[in-house]
Amino acid sequence: MTSETPAALAKAAERPRPALSMSTGRAGDRIFAGLSRGSGLVILAIMAAIAVFLVWKAIPALQDDKANFLTSQEWNPDGAPAKFGIAQLVFGTLMTSVLALVMAVPVAVGIALFITYYAPRRLAGVMAYLVDLLAAVPSIVYGLWGLNFLVTKMTGVSGFLNSYFGWIPLFGGSETGGRTILTAAIVLAIMILPIISAITREVFVQVPHAHVEAALALGATRWEMIRMSVLPFGRSGMVSAAMLGLGRALGETIAVAMVLSTTAGIDWHILKDGGNTFAANIANTFAMSGPTGRSALIASGLVLFVITLLVNVGARAVVARRKEFS
Amino acid sequence: MAKRIEVSGLHAYYGGTHAIEDISMTIEPRSVTAFIGPSGCGKSTFLRTLNRMHEVIPGARVEGKVMLDDEDLYDSSVDPVAVRRVVGMVFQRPNPFPTMSIYDNVAAGLKLNGVRGKRRLDEIVEESLRGANLWNEVKDRLGKPGAGLSGGQQQRLCIARAIAVQPQVLLMDEPCSALDPISTLAIEDLIGKLKSQYTIVIVTHNMQQAARVSDRTAFFNIAGTGKPGKLIEIDDTSKIFTNPEQKGTEDYITGRFG
């Protein structure tokens, strides 16, 4: 081997070398940079166009509004005088989404932990695939399932919760039903489960092996190891996953529109038929609205746009903060 | 509290790969035993069988006996979690828990063992940090993250964490390979101090280090790629480095390898 090395080195030295002045593939570089810069600008332009469109179309209705747009619970933009406000829509949207989040996050984290740290490898692959498949089910199918199956079952569940847990304010009240905020929240929870679970799973997989072994070598059981190493590492990832799930729940339209039987006004009793959300209100009433009505719906859409934007910005901020630690 | 380890007929596997073959040795209490040998010869794998960390890797398994005084670590009634509480381990790269403070890192194992009460924890944390020669450097910033220390300090923090639970054996897997010479010296001094209380086993690639810190040295080797690692010989360190029994050992320590 020693005799071959000088010969090989000499051969390598003879190979032609590119001159420093020779530029290789500059044109390709420039084209690619232009294309990617263009794509980036298109996104900004689309965002701006949506915002401008919403504001532009919303202004006429907002000028006609005889009620307080932010605090009124009424939605009667085509009446004379036009009176409408978003208070109950904000309430219904946040209530269904937050309830969905409260139900979905523990289950999603549990699924992610099971897949990454408990399940045998083959089962884990199948489970991960099934959870991802949940994300591919169209929301109209969730709506149909919610309306035709879950609503009938939830009538009984609501009655049960009301009679035994009625002392909890949210479960109180004198009426119960199936087409409730709670039912909508359950459908939403199932819909946001896959995204939360997929992102947390990804974070859990990235937990450095050294941290896992550090805990195990101290004599931690598997659950103690998860508490010492996995959850602290994954905390910000879980927060951003939950925020992305929240963003999806806030904007979900058709499944909620099908499940809820919309009524006017804010009602804290989530076992009672009724409630309304921004997206469901738009889907249910857009077709039969007059010009002011449509403009008013667009104004409500603008508010939803701002809320989801804030949630996503919040999620990004959490993710960005995490970078400082890694 | 230090215990004798007696290994007989030990084999370890990764899935279908036979990693180490038929190892038997006795490791005396209150002594330092060094494992040396080329990369891939199975010394780290063997070390990890001594506290049942080997089986943490999916598909890994062990055959044979490891007696800790009169208990077989691989008896079916033995809980691996309980084994790891009496056989502590320090890894190649310092691995303090990144989200925990210096204090919480040392207290982590104590909390697992059900030690409660602030005063008791304070006492043991101080004692362990003193034991790891780190107390004077960190006593004013116990609440700061452990990840903010230098590499050598982090490694001593990991040693403090390991000795806080008062193990009977301390395993060290190349504890200085990621450290500079000054930090290495600090760790070596510490090993010399710790051996009065613990049975210490250290894997090292640095033969001077093995010669400096250990009482006994074991040489491992492999016949070729894909073949299992074997114990070639184990003897007093002075004998291994001056007059080894086996030709392979002599070739390795004198640098005439392969």
CSV table of N, CA and C in Angstrom, one decimal, chain B residues 89-168:
chain,number,residue,atom,x,y,z
B,89,MET,N,-23.6,5.4,35.5
B,89,MET,CA,-22.9,5.5,34.3
B,89,MET,C,-22.6,7.0,33.9
B,90,VAL,N,-21.4,7.2,33.3
B,90,VAL,CA,-21.1,8.5,32.8
B,90,VAL,C,-20.7,8.2,31.3
B,91,PHE,N,-21.2,9.1,30.4
B,91,PHE,CA,-21.1,8.8,29.0
B,91,PHE,C,-20.0,9.6,28.4
B,92,GLN,N,-19.8,9.3,27.1
B,92,GLN,CA,-18.7,9.8,26.3
B,92,GLN,C,-18.8,11.4,26.2
B,93,ARG,N,-20.0,11.8,25.8
B,93,ARG,CA,-20.3,13.2,25.7
B,93,ARG,C,-21.1,13.6,26.9
B,94,PRO,N,-20.6,14.7,27.6
B,94,PRO,CA,-21.4,15.2,28.7
B,94,PRO,C,-22.9,15.4,28.4
B,95,ASN,N,-23.8,14.8,29.1
B,95,ASN,CA,-25.2,14.9,28.8
B,95,ASN,C,-26.1,15.4,30.0
B,96,PRO,N,-25.8,16.6,30.5
B,96,PRO,CA,-26.7,17.1,31.5
B,96,PRO,C,-28.1,17.3,30.9
B,97,PHE,N,-29.1,17.3,31.7
B,97,PHE,CA,-30.4,17.6,31.2
B,97,PHE,C,-30.5,19.1,30.9
B,98,PRO,N,-30.7,19.4,29.6
B,98,PRO,CA,-30.6,20.8,29.1
B,98,PRO,C,-31.6,21.7,29.8
B,99,THR,N,-32.7,21.3,30.1
B,99,THR,CA,-33.7,22.2,30.6
B,99,THR,C,-33.6,22.4,32.2
B,100,MET,N,-32.7,21.6,32.8
B,100,MET,CA,-32.7,21.6,34.2
B,100,MET,C,-31.5,22.5,34.7
B,101,SER,N,-31.6,23.0,35.9
B,101,SER,CA,-30.6,23.8,36.5
B,101,SER,C,-29.5,22.8,37.0
B,102,ILE,N,-28.3,23.4,37.4
B,102,ILE,CA,-27.2,22.6,37.9
B,102,ILE,C,-27.7,21.8,39.1
B,103,TYR,N,-28.4,22.5,40.0
B,103,TYR,CA,-29.0,21.8,41.2
B,103,TYR,C,-29.9,20.6,40.8
B,104,ASP,N,-30.9,20.9,39.9
B,104,ASP,CA,-31.8,19.9,39.5
B,104,ASP,C,-31.2,18.7,38.8
B,105,ASN,N,-30.1,19.0,38.1
B,105,ASN,CA,-29.4,17.9,37.4
B,105,ASN,C,-28.9,16.9,38.4
B,106,VAL,N,-28.3,17.5,39.5
B,106,VAL,CA,-27.7,16.6,40.5
B,106,VAL,C,-28.8,15.9,41.3
B,107,ALA,N,-29.9,16.6,41.5
B,107,ALA,CA,-31.0,16.1,42.3
B,107,ALA,C,-31.9,15.1,41.5
B,108,ALA,N,-31.7,15.1,40.2
B,108,ALA,CA,-32.6,14.3,39.3
B,108,ALA,C,-32.7,12.8,39.8
B,109,GLY,N,-31.6,12.2,40.0
B,109,GLY,CA,-31.6,10.8,40.4
B,109,GLY,C,-32.1,10.6,41.8
B,110,LEU,N,-31.9,11.6,42.7
B,110,LEU,CA,-32.4,11.5,44.0
B,110,LEU,C,-33.9,11.5,44.1
B,111,LYS,N,-34.5,12.4,43.2
B,111,LYS,CA,-35.9,12.5,43.2
B,111,LYS,C,-36.5,11.1,42.7
B,112,LEU,N,-35.8,10.5,41.7
B,112,LEU,CA,-36.3,9.2,41.3
B,112,LEU,C,-36.3,8.2,42.4
B,113,ASN,N,-35.3,8.3,43.3
B,113,ASN,CA,-35.2,7.4,44.4
B,113,ASN,C,-36.1,7.8,45.6
B,114,GLY,N,-36.9,8.8,45.4
B,114,GLY,CA,-37.8,9.1,46.4
B,114,GLY,C,-37.2,10.0,47.6
B,115,VAL,N,-36.0,10.6,47.3
B,115,VAL,CA,-35.5,11.5,48.4
B,115,VAL,C,-36.3,12.8,48.3
B,116,ARG,N,-36.9,13.1,49.5
B,116,ARG,CA,-37.7,14.3,49.5
B,116,ARG,C,-37.1,15.2,50.6
B,117,GLY,N,-37.6,16.5,50.6
B,117,GLY,CA,-37.2,17.4,51.7
B,117,GLY,C,-36.0,18.3,51.2
B,118,LYS,N,-36.2,19.6,51.2
B,118,LYS,CA,-35.2,20.5,50.7
B,118,LYS,C,-33.9,20.4,51.4
B,119,ARG,N,-33.9,20.3,52.7
B,119,ARG,CA,-32.6,20.3,53.4
B,119,ARG,C,-31.8,19.0,53.1
B,120,ARG,N,-32.5,17.9,53.0
B,120,ARG,CA,-31.8,16.6,52.7
B,120,ARG,C,-31.2,16.7,51.3
B,121,LEU,N,-32.0,17.2,50.3
B,121,LEU,CA,-31.6,17.4,48.9
B,121,LEU,C,-30.4,18.3,48.9
B,122,ASP,N,-30.5,19.5,49.6
B,122,ASP,CA,-29.4,20.4,49.6
B,122,ASP,C,-28.1,19.8,50.0
B,123,GLU,N,-28.2,19.0,51.1
B,123,GLU,CA,-27.0,18.3,51.6
B,123,GLU,C,-26.4,17.4,50.6
B,124,ILE,N,-27.2,16.5,50.0
B,124,ILE,CA,-26.6,15.6,49.1
B,124,ILE,C,-26.1,16.2,47.8
B,125,VAL,N,-26.8,17.3,47.4
B,125,VAL,CA,-26.3,18.0,46.2
B,125,VAL,C,-25.0,18.6,46.4
B,126,GLU,N,-24.8,19.2,47.6
B,126,GLU,CA,-23.5,19.8,47.9
B,126,GLU,C,-22.4,18.7,48.0
B,127,GLU,N,-22.8,17.7,48.7
B,127,GLU,CA,-21.8,16.6,48.9
B,127,GLU,C,-21.4,16.0,47.6
B,128,SER,N,-22.3,15.8,46.7
B,128,SER,CA,-22.0,15.2,45.4
B,128,SER,C,-21.2,16.1,44.5
B,129,LEU,N,-21.5,17.4,44.5
B,129,LEU,CA,-20.7,18.4,43.8
B,129,LEU,C,-19.3,18.5,44.3
B,130,ARG,N,-19.2,18.5,45.6
B,130,ARG,CA,-17.9,18.5,46.2
B,130,ARG,C,-17.1,17.2,45.8
B,131,GLY,N,-17.9,16.1,45.8
B,131,GLY,CA,-17.3,14.8,45.4
B,131,GLY,C,-16.8,14.8,44.0
B,132,ALA,N,-17.4,15.6,43.2
B,132,ALA,CA,-17.0,15.7,41.8
B,132,ALA,C,-16.1,16.9,41.5
B,133,ASN,N,-15.6,17.5,42.6
B,133,ASN,CA,-14.6,18.6,42.5
B,133,ASN,C,-15.3,19.8,41.7
B,134,LEU,N,-16.5,20.0,41.8
B,134,LEU,CA,-17.2,21.0,41.1
B,134,LEU,C,-17.8,22.1,42.0
B,135,TRP,N,-17.9,21.8,43.2
B,135,TRP,CA,-18.7,22.7,44.1
B,135,TRP,C,-18.2,24.1,44.1
B,136,ASN,N,-16.9,24.3,44.2
B,136,ASN,CA,-16.4,25.7,44.3
B,136,ASN,C,-16.7,26.5,43.0
B,137,GLU,N,-16.7,25.8,41.9
B,137,GLU,CA,-17.0,26.5,40.6
B,137,GLU,C,-18.4,26.9,40.4
B,138,VAL,N,-19.3,26.1,41.0
B,138,VAL,CA,-20.8,26.4,40.7
B,138,VAL,C,-21.6,26.8,41.9
B,139,LYS,N,-21.0,26.9,43.1
B,139,LYS,CA,-21.9,27.1,44.3
B,139,LYS,C,-22.7,28.4,44.2
B,140,ASP,N,-22.2,29.3,43.5
B,140,ASP,CA,-23.0,30.6,43.4
B,140,ASP,C,-24.0,30.6,42.2
B,141,ARG,N,-24.0,29.6,41.5
B,141,ARG,CA,-25.0,29.6,40.3
B,141,ARG,C,-25.7,28.3,40.2
B,142,LEU,N,-26.1,27.7,41.3
B,142,LEU,CA,-26.8,26.4,41.3
B,142,LEU,C,-28.1,26.4,40.5
B,143,GLY,N,-28.7,27.6,40.4
B,143,GLY,CA,-30.0,27.7,39.7
B,143,GLY,C,-29.8,28.0,38.2
B,144,LYS,N,-28.6,28.1,37.7
B,144,LYS,CA,-28.4,28.3,36.3
B,144,LYS,C,-28.4,27.0,35.5
B,145,PRO,N,-28.7,27.1,34.2
B,145,PRO,CA,-28.8,25.8,33.5
B,145,PRO,C,-27.5,25.1,33.4
B,146,GLY,N,-27.5,23.8,33.5
B,146,GLY,CA,-26.3,22.9,33.5
B,146,GLY,C,-25.6,23.0,32.1
B,147,ALA,N,-26.4,23.3,31.1
B,147,ALA,CA,-25.9,23.4,29.7
B,147,ALA,C,-25.0,24.6,29.6
B,148,GLY,N,-25.0,25.5,30.5
B,148,GLY,CA,-24.1,26.7,30.4
B,148,GLY,C,-22.7,26.5,30.9
B,149,LEU,N,-22.4,25.4,31.4
B,149,LEU,CA,-21.1,25.1,31.9
B,149,LEU,C,-20.1,24.7,30.8
B,150,SER,N,-18.8,24.7,31.0
B,150,SER,CA,-17.9,24.3,30.0
B,150,SER,C,-18.0,22.7,29.9
B,151,GLY,N,-17.4,22.2,28.8
B,151,GLY,CA,-17.5,20.7,28.6
B,151,GLY,C,-17.0,19.9,29.8
B,152,GLY,N,-15.8,20.3,30.3
B,152,GLY,CA,-15.3,19.6,31.4
B,152,GLY,C,-16.1,19.7,32.7
B,153,GLN,N,-16.7,20.9,32.9
B,153,GLN,CA,-17.5,21.1,34.0
B,153,GLN,C,-18.8,20.3,33.9
B,154,GLN,N,-19.3,20.2,32.6
B,154,GLN,CA,-20.5,19.4,32.4
B,154,GLN,C,-20.3,18.0,32.7
B,155,GLN,N,-19.1,17.5,32.3
B,155,GLN,CA,-18.8,16.1,32.6
B,155,GLN,C,-18.7,15.8,34.1
B,156,ARG,N,-18.1,16.8,34.8
B,156,ARG,CA,-18.0,16.6,36.3
B,156,ARG,C,-19.4,16.7,36.9
B,157,LEU,N,-20.3,17.5,36.2
B,157,LEU,CA,-21.7,17.6,36.7
B,157,LEU,C,-22.4,16.2,36.5
B,158,CYS,N,-22.1,15.6,35.4
B,158,CYS,CA,-22.7,14.3,35.1
B,158,CYS,C,-22.1,13.3,36.1
B,159,ILE,N,-20.9,13.4,36.5
B,159,ILE,CA,-20.3,12.5,37.5
B,159,ILE,C,-21.0,12.8,38.9
B,160,ALA,N,-21.2,14.1,39.2
B,160,ALA,CA,-21.9,14.4,40.4
B,160,ALA,C,-23.3,13.8,40.4
B,161,ARG,N,-24.0,13.9,39.3
B,161,ARG,CA,-25.3,13.3,39.1
B,161,ARG,C,-25.3,11.8,39.4
B,162,ALA,N,-24.3,11.2,38.8
B,162,ALA,CA,-24.2,9.7,38.9
B,162,ALA,C,-23.9,9.3,40.4
B,163,ILE,N,-23.0,10.0,41.1
B,163,ILE,CA,-22.6,9.6,42.4
B,163,ILE,C,-23.6,10.1,43.5
B,164,ALA,N,-24.5,11.0,43.1
B,164,ALA,CA,-25.5,11.5,44.1
B,164,ALA,C,-26.4,10.4,44.6
B,165,VAL,N,-26.7,9.4,43.8
B,165,VAL,CA,-27.6,8.3,44.2
B,165,VAL,C,-26.8,7.2,44.9
B,166,GLN,N,-25.5,7.4,45.1
B,166,GLN,CA,-24.6,6.5,45.8
B,166,GLN,C,-24.7,5.1,45.2
B,167,PRO,N,-24.2,5.0,44.0
B,167,PRO,CA,-24.2,3.7,43.3
B,167,PRO,C,-23.1,2.8,43.9
B,168,GLN,N,-23.1,1.5,43.6
B,168,GLN,CA,-22.1,0.6,44.0
B,168,GLN,C,-21.0,0.5,43.0
